[in-house]
CSV table of C-alpha atoms in Angstrom, one decimal:
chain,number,residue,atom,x,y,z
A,1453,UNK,CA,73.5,114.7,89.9
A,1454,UNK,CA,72.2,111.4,88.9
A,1455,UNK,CA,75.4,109.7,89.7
A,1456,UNK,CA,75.3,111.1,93.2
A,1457,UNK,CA,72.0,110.0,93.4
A,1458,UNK,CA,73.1,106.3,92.4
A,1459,UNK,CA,76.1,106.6,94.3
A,1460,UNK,CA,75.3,108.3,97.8
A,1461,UNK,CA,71.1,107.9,97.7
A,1462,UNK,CA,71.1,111.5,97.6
A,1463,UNK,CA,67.9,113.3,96.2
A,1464,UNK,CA,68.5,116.6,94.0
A,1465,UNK,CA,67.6,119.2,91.4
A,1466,UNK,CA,69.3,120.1,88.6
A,1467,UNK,CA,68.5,123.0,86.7
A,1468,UNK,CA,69.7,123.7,82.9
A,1469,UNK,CA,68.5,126.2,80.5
A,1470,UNK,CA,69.4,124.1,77.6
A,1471,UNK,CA,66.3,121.7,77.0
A,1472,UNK,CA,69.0,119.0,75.5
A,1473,UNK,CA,70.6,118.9,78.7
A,1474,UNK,CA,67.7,118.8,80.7
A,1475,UNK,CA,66.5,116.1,78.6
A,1476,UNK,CA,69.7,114.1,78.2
A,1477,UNK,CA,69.7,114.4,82.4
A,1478,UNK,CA,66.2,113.0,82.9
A,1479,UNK,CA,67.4,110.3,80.3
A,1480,UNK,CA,70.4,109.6,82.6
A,1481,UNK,CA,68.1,109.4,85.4
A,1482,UNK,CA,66.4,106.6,83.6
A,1483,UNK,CA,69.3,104.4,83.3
A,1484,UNK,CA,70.7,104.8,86.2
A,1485,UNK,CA,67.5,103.8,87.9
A,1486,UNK,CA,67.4,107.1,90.4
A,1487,UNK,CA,64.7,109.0,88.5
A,1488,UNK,CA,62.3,108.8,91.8
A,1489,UNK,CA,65.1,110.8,93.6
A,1490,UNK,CA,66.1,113.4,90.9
A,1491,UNK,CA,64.6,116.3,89.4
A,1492,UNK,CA,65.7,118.1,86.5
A,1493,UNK,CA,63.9,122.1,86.2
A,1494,UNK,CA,64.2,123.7,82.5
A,1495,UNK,CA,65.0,127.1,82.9
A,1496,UNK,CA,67.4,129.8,83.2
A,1497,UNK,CA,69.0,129.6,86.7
A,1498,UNK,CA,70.1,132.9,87.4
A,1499,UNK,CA,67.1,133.6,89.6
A,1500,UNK,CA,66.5,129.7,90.7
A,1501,UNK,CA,65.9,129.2,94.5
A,1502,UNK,CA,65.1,125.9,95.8
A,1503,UNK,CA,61.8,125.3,97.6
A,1504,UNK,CA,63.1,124.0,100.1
A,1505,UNK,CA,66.7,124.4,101.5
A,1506,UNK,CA,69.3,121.8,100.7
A,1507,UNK,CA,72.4,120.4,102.1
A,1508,UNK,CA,74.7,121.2,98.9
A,1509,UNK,CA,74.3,123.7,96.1
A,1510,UNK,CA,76.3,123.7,93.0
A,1511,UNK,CA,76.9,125.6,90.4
A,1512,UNK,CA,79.7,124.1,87.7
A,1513,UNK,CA,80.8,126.1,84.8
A,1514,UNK,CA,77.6,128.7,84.9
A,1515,UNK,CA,78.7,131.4,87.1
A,1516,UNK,CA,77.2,133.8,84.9
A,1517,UNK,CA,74.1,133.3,86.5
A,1518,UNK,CA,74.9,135.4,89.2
A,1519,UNK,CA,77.1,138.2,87.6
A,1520,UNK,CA,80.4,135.9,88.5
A,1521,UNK,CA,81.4,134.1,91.9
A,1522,UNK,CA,80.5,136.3,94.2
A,1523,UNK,CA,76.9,137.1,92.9
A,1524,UNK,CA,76.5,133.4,92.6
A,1525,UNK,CA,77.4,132.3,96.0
A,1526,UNK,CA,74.9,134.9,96.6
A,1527,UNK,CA,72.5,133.4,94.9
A,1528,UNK,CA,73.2,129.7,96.1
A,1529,UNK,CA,73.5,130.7,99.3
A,1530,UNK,CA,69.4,131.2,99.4
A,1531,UNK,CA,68.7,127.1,98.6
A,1532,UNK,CA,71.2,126.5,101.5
A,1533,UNK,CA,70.7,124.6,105.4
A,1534,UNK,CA,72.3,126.3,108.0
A,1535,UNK,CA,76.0,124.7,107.8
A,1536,UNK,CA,75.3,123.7,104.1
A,1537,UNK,CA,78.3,123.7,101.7
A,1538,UNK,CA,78.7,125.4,98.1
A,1539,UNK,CA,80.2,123.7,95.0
A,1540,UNK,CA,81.7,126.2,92.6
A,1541,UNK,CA,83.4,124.9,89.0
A,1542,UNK,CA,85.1,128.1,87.5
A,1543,UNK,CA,87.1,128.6,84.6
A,1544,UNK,CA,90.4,129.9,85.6
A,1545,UNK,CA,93.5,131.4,83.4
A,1546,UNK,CA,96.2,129.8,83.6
A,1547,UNK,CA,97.9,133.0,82.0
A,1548,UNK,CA,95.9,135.8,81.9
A,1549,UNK,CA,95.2,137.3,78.6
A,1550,UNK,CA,97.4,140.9,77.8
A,1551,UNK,CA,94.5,142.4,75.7
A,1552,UNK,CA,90.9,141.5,75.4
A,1553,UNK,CA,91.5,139.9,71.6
A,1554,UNK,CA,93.4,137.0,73.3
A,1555,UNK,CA,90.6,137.1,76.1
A,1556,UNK,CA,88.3,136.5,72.9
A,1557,UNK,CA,89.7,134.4,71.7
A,1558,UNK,CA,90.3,131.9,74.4
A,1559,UNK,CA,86.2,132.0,74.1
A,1560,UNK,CA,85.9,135.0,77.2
A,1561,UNK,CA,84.5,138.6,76.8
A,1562,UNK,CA,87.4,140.1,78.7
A,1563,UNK,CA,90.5,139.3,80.5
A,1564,UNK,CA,88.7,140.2,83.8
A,1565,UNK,CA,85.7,137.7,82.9
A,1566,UNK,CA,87.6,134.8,84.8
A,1567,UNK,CA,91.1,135.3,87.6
A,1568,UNK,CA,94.0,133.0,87.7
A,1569,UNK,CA,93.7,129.9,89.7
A,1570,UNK,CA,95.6,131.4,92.4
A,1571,UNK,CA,93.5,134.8,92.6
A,1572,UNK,CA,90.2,132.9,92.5
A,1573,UNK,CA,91.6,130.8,95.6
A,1574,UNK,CA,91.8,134.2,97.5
A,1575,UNK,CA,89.2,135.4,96.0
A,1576,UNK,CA,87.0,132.8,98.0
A,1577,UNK,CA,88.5,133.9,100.9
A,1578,UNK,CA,87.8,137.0,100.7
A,1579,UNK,CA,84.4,136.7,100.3
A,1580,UNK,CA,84.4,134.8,103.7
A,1581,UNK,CA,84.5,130.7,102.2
A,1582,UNK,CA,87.4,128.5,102.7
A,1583,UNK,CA,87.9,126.5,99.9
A,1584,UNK,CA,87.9,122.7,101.3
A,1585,UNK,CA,88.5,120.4,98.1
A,1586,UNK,CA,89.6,121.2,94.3
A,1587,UNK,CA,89.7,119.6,91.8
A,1588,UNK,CA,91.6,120.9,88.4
A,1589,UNK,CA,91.0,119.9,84.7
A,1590,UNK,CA,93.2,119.3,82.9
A,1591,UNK,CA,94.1,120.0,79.2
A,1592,UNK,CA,92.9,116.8,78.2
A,1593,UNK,CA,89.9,116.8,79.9
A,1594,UNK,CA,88.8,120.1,78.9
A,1595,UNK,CA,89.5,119.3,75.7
A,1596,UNK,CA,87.0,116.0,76.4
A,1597,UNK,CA,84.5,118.4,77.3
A,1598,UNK,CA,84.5,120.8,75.0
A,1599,UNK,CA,84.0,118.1,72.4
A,1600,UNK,CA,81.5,117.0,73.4
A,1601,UNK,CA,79.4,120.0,72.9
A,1602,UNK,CA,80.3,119.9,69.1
A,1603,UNK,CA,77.2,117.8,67.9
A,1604,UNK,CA,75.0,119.6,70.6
């Protein structure tokens, strides 16, 4: 958010449940210079609605919020302009697990928590979207994320 702020004089909201984030986003803010145009909200988001509506709402990595994609395009769909356009990050398998110990232990509840890449695809059509852009991790980079969480 605060890059997109720096980069494309945007002005935004982020929301986080983790005060560390929320923190370490307002921080960012201040060195990047675009705290005037960005607002960071401490608390859960699963019921978060934006006063006003906005031109993009994103969710990345947190679809839990609303019970999974569906229930959080839902859910985003409320902070939306007419015409306004969703950003979704979600997990995806790459194989889906056979039983629900491999689901586990790939860090998931279940095999159904998350669908392959190309199910989720359809999946947004389905649920009337077109997906316009993607973007995919890969190993490395997840791995650089998950990392990072280590000493948080």
């Amino acid at each position: 958010l605060c890059s997109w702020a720096r980069d494309h004089q945007i002005v935004g909201t982020g929301v986080d449940m983790s005060l560390l984030f929320s923190q370490q986003a307002a921080a960012r803010a201040e060195e990047l210079g675009v705290s005037d145009r960005v607002t960071f909200v401490h608390q859960d988001a699963s019921g978060y609605v934006a006063s006003q509506p906005c031109d993009i709402a994103a969710c990345v990595g947190a679809t839990w919020i609303g019970g999974g994609v569906a229930g959080t395009i839902e859910l985003l769909k409320q902070s939306l302009t007419p015409g306004g356009m969703l950003l979704i990050g979600e997990p995806w398998w790459r194989k889906r697990p056979a039983t629900a110990e491999e689901a586990v232990a790939c860090g998931a509840q279940s095999p159904d928590d998350f669908l392959t890449l190309p199910a989720l695809v359809a999946h947004f059509g389905e649920l009337g979207y077109d997906v316009v852009e993607m973007v995919l991790a890969d190993q490395e980079g997840w791995d650089r994320y998950e990392a990072a969480k280590w000493l948080t």
